Coordinates of C-alpha atoms in Angstrom, one line a residue:
X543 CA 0.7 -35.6 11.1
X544 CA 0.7 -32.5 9.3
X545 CA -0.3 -33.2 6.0
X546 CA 2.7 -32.9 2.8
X547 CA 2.4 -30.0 0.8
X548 CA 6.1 -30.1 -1.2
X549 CA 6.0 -31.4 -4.9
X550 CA 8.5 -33.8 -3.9
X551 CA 7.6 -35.5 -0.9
X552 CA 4.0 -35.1 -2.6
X553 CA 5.4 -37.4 -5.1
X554 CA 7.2 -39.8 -2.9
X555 CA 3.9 -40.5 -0.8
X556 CA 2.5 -41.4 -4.2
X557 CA 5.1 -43.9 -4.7
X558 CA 4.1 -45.2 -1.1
X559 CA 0.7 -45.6 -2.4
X560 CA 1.7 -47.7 -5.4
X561 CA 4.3 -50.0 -4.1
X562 CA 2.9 -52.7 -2.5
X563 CA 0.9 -53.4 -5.6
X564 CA 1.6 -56.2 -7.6
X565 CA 1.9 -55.2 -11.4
X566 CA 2.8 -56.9 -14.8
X567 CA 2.1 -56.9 -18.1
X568 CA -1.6 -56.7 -17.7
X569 CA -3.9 -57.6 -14.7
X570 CA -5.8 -55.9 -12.3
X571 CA -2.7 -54.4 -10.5
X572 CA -2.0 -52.2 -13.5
X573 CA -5.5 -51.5 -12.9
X574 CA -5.4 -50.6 -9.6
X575 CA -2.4 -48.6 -10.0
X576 CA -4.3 -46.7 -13.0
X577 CA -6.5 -45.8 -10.5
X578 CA -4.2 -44.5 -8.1
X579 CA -2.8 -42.1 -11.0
X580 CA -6.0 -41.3 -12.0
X581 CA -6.6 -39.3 -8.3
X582 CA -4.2 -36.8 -9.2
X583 CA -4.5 -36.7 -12.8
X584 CA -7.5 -37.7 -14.8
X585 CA -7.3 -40.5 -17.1
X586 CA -8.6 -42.0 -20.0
X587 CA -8.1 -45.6 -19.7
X588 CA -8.3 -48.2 -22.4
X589 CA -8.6 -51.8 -22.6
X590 CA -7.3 -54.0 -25.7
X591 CA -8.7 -57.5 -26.1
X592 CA -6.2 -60.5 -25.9
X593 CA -5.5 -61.3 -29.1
X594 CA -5.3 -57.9 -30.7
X595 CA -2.4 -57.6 -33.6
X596 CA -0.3 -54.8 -32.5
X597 CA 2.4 -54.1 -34.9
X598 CA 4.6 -58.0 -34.9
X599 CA 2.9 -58.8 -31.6
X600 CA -0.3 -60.0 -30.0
X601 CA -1.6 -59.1 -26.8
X602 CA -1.1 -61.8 -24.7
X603 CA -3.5 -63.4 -21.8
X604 CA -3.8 -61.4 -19.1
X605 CA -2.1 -62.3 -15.8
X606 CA -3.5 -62.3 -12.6
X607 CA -2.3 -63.8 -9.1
X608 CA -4.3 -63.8 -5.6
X609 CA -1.9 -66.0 -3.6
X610 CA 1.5 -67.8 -3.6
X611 CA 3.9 -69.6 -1.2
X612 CA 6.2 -71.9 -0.4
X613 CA 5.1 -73.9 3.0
X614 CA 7.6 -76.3 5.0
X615 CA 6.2 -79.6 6.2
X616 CA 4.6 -77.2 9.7
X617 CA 2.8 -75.0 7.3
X618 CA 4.9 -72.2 7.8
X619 CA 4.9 -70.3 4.6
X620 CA 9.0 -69.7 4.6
X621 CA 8.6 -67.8 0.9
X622 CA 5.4 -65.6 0.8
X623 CA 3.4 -63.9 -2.2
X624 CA 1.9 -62.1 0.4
X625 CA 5.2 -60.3 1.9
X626 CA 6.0 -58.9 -1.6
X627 CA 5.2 -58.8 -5.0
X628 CA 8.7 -59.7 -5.5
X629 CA 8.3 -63.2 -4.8
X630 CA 6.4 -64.6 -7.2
X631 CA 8.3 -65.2 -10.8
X632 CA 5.5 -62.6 -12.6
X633 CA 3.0 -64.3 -15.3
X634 CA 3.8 -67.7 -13.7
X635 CA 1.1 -70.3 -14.2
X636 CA -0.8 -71.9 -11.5
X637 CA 0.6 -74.9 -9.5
X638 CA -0.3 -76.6 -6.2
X639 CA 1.9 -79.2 -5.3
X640 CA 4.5 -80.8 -2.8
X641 CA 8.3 -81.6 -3.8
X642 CA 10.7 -82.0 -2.3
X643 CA 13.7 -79.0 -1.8
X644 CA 15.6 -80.7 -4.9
X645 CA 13.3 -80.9 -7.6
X646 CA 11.8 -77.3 -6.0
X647 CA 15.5 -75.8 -6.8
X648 CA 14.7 -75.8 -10.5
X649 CA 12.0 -72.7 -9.7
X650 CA 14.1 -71.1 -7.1
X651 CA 15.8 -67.6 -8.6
X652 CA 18.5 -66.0 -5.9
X653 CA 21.1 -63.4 -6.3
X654 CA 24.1 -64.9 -4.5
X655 CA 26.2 -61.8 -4.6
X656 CA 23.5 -59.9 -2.6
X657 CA 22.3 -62.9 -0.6
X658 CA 20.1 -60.6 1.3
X659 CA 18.1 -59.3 -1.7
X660 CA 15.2 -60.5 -3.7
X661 CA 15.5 -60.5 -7.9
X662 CA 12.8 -59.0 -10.0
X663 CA 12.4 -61.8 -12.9
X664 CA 9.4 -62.3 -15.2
X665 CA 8.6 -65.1 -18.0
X666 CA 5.8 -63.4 -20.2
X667 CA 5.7 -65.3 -23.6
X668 CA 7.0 -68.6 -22.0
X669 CA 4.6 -70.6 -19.9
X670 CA 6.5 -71.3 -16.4
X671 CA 6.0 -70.9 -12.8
X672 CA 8.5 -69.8 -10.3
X673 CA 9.3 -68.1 -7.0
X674 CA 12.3 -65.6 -6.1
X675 CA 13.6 -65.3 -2.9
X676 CA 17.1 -64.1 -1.0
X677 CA 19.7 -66.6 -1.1
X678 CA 20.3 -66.6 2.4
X679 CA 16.6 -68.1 2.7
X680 CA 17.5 -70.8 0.3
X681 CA 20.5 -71.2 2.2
X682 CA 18.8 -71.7 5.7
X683 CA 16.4 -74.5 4.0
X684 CA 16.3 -77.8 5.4
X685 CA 16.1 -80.8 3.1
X686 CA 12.6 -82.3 2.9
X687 CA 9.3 -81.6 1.3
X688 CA 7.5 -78.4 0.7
X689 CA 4.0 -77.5 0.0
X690 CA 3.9 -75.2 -3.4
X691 CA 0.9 -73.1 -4.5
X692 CA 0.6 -70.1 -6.9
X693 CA -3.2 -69.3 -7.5
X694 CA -2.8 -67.4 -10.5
X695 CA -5.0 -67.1 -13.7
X696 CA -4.0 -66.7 -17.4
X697 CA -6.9 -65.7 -19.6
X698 CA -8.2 -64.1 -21.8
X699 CA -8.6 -60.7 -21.4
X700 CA -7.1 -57.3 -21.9
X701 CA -4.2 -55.2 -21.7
X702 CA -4.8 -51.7 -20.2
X703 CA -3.0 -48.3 -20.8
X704 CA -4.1 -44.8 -19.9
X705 CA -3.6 -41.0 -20.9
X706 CA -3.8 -37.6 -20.1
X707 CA -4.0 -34.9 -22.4
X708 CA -3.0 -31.2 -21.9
X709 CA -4.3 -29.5 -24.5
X710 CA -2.2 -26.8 -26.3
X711 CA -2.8 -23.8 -28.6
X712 CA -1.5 -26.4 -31.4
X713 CA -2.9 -29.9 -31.9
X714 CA 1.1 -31.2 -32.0
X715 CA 1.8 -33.0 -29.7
X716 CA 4.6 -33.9 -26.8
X717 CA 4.5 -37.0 -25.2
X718 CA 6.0 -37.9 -22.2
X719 CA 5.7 -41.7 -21.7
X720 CA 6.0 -43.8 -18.2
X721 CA 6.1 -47.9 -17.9
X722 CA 3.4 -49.2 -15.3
X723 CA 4.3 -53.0 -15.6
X724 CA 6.9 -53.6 -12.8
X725 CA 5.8 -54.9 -9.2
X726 CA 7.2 -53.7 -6.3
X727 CA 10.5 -51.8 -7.4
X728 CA 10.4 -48.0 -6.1
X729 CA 13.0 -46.7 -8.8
X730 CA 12.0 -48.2 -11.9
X731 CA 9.2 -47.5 -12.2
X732 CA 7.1 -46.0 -9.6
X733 CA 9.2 -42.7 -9.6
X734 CA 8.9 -42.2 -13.2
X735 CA 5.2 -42.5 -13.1
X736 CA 4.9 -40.0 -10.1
X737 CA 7.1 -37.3 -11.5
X738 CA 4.9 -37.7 -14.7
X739 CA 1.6 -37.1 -13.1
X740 CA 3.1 -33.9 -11.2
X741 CA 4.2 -33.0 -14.7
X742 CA 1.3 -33.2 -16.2
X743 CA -0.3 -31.0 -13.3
X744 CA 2.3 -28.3 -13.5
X745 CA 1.5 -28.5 -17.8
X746 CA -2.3 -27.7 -16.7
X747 CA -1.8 -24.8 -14.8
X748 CA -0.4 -23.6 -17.8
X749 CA -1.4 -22.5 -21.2
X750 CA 1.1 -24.6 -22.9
X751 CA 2.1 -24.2 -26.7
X752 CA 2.3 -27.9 -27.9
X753 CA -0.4 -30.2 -26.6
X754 CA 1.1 -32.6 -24.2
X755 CA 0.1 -36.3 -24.1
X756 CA 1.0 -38.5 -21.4
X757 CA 0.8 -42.6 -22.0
X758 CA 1.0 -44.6 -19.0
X759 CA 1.7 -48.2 -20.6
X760 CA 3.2 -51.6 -19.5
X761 CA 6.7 -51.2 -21.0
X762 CA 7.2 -52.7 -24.6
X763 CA 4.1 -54.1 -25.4
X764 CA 2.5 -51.5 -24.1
X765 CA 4.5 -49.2 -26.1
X766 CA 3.6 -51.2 -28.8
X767 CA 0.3 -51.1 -28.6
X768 CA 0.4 -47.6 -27.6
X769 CA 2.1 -47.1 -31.5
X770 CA -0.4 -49.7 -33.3
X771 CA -3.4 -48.0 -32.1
X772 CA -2.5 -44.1 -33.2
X773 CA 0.0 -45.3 -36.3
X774 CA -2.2 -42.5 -38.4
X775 CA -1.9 -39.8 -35.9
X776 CA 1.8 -40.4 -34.7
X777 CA 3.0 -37.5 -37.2
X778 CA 1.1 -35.3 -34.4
X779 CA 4.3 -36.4 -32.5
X780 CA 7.0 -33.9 -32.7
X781 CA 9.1 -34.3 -29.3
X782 CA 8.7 -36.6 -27.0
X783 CA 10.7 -38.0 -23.6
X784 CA 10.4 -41.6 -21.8
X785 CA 10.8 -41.0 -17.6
X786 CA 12.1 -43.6 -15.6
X787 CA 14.2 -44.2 -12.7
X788 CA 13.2 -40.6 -11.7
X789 CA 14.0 -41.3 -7.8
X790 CA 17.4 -41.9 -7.1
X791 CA 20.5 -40.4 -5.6
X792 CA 22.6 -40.8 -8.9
X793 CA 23.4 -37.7 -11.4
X794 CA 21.0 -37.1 -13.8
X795 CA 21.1 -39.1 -17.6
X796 CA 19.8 -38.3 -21.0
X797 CA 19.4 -41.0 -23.7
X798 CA 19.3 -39.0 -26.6
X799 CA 17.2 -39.7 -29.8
X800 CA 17.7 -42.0 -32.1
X801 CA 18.0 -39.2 -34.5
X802 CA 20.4 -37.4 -32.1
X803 CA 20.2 -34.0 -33.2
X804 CA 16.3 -33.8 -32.4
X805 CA 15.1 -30.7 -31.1
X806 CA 14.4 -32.8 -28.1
X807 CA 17.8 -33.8 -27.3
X808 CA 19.2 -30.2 -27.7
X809 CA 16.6 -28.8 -25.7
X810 CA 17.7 -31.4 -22.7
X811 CA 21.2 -31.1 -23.2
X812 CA 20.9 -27.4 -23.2
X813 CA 19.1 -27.1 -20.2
X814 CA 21.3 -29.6 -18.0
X815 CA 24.1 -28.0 -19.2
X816 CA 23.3 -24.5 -18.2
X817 CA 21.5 -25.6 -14.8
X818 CA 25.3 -26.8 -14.1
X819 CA 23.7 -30.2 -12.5
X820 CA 25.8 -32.9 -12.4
X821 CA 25.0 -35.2 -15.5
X822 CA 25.8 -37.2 -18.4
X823 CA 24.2 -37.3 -21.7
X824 CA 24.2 -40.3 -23.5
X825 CA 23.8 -41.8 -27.3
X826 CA 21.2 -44.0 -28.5
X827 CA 20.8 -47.6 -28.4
X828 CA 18.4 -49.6 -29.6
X829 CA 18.0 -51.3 -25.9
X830 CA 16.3 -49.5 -22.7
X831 CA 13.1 -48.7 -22.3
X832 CA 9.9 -47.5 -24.6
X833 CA 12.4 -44.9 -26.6
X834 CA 13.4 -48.0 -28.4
X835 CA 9.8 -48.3 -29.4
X836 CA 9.3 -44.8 -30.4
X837 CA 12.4 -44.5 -32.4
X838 CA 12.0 -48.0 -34.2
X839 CA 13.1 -46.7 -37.6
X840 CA 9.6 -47.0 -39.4
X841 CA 8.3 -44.6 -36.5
X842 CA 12.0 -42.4 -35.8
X843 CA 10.0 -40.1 -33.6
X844 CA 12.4 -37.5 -31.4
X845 CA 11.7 -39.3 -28.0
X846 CA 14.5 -39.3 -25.7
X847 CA 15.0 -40.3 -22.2
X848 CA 15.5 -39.0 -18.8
X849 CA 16.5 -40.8 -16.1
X850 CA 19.2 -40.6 -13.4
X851 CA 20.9 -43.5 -12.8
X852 CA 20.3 -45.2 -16.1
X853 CA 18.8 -48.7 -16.9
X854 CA 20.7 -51.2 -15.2
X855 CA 23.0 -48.6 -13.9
X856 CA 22.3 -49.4 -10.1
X857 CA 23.1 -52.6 -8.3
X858 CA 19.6 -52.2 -6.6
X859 CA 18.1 -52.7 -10.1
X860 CA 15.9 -55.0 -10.3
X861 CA 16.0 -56.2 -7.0
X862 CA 13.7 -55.7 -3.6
X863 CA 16.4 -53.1 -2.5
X864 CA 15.2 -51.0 -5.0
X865 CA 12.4 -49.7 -2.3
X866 CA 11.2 -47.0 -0.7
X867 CA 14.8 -46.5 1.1
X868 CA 16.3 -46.1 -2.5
X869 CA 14.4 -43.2 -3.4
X870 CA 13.9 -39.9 -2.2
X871 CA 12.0 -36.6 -2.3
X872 CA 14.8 -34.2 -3.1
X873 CA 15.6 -36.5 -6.2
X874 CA 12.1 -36.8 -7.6
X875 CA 11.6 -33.3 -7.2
X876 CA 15.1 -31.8 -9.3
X877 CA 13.7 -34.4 -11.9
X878 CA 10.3 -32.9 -12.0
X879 CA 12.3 -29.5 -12.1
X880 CA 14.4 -30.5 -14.9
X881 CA 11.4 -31.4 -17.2
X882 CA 9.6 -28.4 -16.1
X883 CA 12.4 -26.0 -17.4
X884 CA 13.2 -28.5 -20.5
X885 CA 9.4 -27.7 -21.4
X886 CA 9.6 -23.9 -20.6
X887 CA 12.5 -24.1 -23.5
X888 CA 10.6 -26.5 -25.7
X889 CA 7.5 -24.4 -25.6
X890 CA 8.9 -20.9 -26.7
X891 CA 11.6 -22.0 -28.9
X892 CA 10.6 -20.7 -32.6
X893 CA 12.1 -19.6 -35.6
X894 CA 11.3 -15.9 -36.5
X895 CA 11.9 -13.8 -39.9
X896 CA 13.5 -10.2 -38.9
X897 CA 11.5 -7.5 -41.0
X898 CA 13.6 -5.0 -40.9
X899 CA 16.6 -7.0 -41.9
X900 CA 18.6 -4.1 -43.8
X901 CA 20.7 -2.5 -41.1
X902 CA 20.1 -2.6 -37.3
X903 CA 16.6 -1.3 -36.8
X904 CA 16.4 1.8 -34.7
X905 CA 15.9 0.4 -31.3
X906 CA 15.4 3.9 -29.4
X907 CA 12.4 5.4 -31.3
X908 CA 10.6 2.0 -30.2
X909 CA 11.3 2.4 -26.8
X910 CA 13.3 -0.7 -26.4
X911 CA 16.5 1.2 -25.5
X912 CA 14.2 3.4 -22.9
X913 CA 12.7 0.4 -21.2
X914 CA 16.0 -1.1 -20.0
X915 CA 16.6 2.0 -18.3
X916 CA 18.3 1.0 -14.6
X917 CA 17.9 -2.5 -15.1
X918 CA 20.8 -4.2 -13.9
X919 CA 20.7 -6.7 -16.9
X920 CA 20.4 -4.4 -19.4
X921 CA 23.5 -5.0 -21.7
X922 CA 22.3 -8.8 -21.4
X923 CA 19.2 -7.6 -22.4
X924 CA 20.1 -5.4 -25.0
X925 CA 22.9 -7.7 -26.7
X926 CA 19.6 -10.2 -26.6
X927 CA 17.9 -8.1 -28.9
X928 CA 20.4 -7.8 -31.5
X929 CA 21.8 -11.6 -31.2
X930 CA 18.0 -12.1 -32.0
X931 CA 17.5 -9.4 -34.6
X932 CA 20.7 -10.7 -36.5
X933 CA 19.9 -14.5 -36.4
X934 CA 16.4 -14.3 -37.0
X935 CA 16.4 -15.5 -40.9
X936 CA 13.8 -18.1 -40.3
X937 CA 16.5 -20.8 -40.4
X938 CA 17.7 -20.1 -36.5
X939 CA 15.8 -21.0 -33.8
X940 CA 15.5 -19.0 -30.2
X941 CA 17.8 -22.1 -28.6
X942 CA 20.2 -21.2 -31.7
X943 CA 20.7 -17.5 -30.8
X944 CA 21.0 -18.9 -26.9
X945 CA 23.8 -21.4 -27.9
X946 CA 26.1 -19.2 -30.0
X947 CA 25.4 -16.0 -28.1
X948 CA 26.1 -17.9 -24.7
X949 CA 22.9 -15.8 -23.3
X950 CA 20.7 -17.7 -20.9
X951 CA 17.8 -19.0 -22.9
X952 CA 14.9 -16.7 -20.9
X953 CA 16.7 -13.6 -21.5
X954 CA 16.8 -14.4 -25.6
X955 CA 12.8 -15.6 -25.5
X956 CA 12.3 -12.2 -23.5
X957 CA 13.9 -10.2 -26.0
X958 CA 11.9 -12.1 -29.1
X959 CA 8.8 -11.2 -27.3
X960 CA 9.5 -7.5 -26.7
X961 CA 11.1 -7.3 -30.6
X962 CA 7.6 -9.2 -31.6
X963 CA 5.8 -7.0 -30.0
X964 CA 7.5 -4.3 -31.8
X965 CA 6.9 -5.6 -35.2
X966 CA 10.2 -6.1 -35.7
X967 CA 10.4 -10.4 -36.0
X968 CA 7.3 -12.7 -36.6
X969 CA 7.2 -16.4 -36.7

């Protein structure tokens, strides 16, 4: 097999890698898939005691499960842990006994209007066990007793996050922020987490402006905890974007801010409007993923979200069809791209002071007139420089001149540099 070299299906054989791994809240499949991460980007992974106050929550016992199944009277296991992840309701408590099909009906979850699929349901803060299975294997169930067993534990222990820094010139910081806590669904998350760790390789080839800090965290509490734990240093935080449901054939979404306006949101919408992708842009709600968490109003950071077919958007959410079928190189890669170029914007977008604000400055005695000499952009070029000479009052920002001038953003950041260079605009 020759071996994969494309960012894209680089990405997807990482979500192959992860999949079959059962994750939740906590436990050693967050662990493991921690691990996984950490062999393309490196990691610093931390551990938080049950028990620990993290903003109006605790951290709870952590979950862990080595077997379950549902056994007919033969011993054939006709629901098996073992099959998927998906099959076990996650954090249930242990339980080994036999019922019969009626009383085992009460812990059965289906999705009759996809009678074919597997749901993805979870009871964290509420002690219960359960099993989810297609309906048409409920369906085909005989009446009669059935041997039940989940050997799982619920103790104490810890709940586990990781990052990766890219460090910047500047200690402010971006952070781009990825959910680790769901089992075996392709889409949410596993995509998001891959395009995040090719991120934050493309970051360190670079010499990025902002520092960029990736948090790889079971979602919500994890979020949570993520906040609780750097509440003195979260001012660092000036942009920031949640990825999730990175993988899929649908158009690409941005959740904007709670703020709205953030610099975040008009970087994103700037960039998936000019790329002419198909897309949608979307307000905030307080109800999604970790953005909800960021922009709680006592924190109001400007974390947005990117996604493609949003939370809940997909009938395969949620459900064992969101697998390795759903997702798909080409996908994971224009979301990777997308961030990249969002980034490229973030990264060079300043505000500069013009210093020689009476009058246009003689461009020709500089040699900025002489070095456009045959290019076949140079009126873009040149109507660059004075859109940026004219706008640069140290209230107007590089994506500012690029919006009302209608220039592409790289030909606007090109002319600040050569004008900089000049000593005609400084920051």
């Amino acid at each position: 097999m020759a071996p994969v070299t494309k960012p894209g299906e680089e990405m997807y054989a990482l979500v192959e890698r992860m999949y079959p791994l059962c994750r939740s809240i906590t436990g050693d499949g967050v662990r493991a898939t921690l691990d996984i991460v950490g062999e393309y980007v490196p990691l610093t992974v931390h551990e938080v005691p049950t028990g620990t106050q993290v903003l109006d929550w605790t951290v709870p016992q952590e979950w862990n499960i080595r077997d379950a199944y549902i056994a007919d009277t033969s011993g054939h296991r006709v629901v098996d842990f073992a099959a998927s992840s998906l099959h076990v309701l996650g954090y249930s408590v242990p339980v080994s006994a036999t019922m019969p099909l009626d009383e085992l009906r009460g812990h059965l979850y289906t999705l009759p209007d996809h009678p074919s699929w597997v749901p993805y349901r979870t009871s964290y803060y509420k002690p219960q066990w359960g099993f989810c299975l297609a309906q048409e294997t409920l369906d085909a169930l005989p009446d009669g007793e059935y041997e039940v067993r989940i050997d799982s534990t619920l103790a104490d222990g810890h709940l586990t996050y990781a990052e990766h820094v890219v460090p910047g010139q500047v200690a402010d910081e971006v952070i781009v922020s990825s959910h680790v806590c769901h089992p075996s669904l392709a889409n949410d998350n596993l995509a998001g987490i891959a395009v995040a760790a090719y991120l934050a390789r493309a970051l360190a080839e670079q010499t990025p402006y902002y520092t960029y800090r990736f948090v790889f965290a079971p979602g919500t509490i994890g979020a949570i905890t993520w906040l609780a734990r750097n509440a003195e240093r979260v001012d660092r935080v000036k942009h920031g974007l949640v990825l999730a449901c990175a993988g899929d054939p649908g158009r690409l979404t941005y959740k904007q801010s709670r703020r709205g306006g953030a610099e975040i949101d008009r970087v994103m919408e700037h960039v998936l409007r000019s790329s002419e992708r198909p897309h949608q842009v979307k307000e905030f709600t307080p109800y999604g993923y970790d953005e909800r968490q960021y922009c709680s109003p006592g924190f109001d950071l400007g974390v947005g979200s990117l996604s493609r077919t949003p939370y809940a958007g997909y009938p395969e959410y949620h459900t064992s069809a969101d697998n390795l079928d759903l997702v798909s190189p080409e996908a994971m890669a224009d979301t990777l791209a997308v961030c990249r170029e969002a980034f490229a914007v973030l990264d060079r977008n300043r505000r500069y002071v013009n210093l020689s604000p009476y009058g246009e400055p003689q461009l020709g005695r500089r040699g900025l007139y002489d070095s456009l000499g045959g290019r076949s952009d140079a009126k873009q070029t040149e109507m660059a420089m004075l859109w940026v000479l004219n706008l640069s009052d140290g209230e107007h920002s590089l994506l500012d001149v690029a919006e009302r001038s209608g220039l592409p953003f790289d030909a606007v950041a090109a002319a600040a540099g050569a004008l900089r260079g000049a000593d005609l605009i400084k920051a």
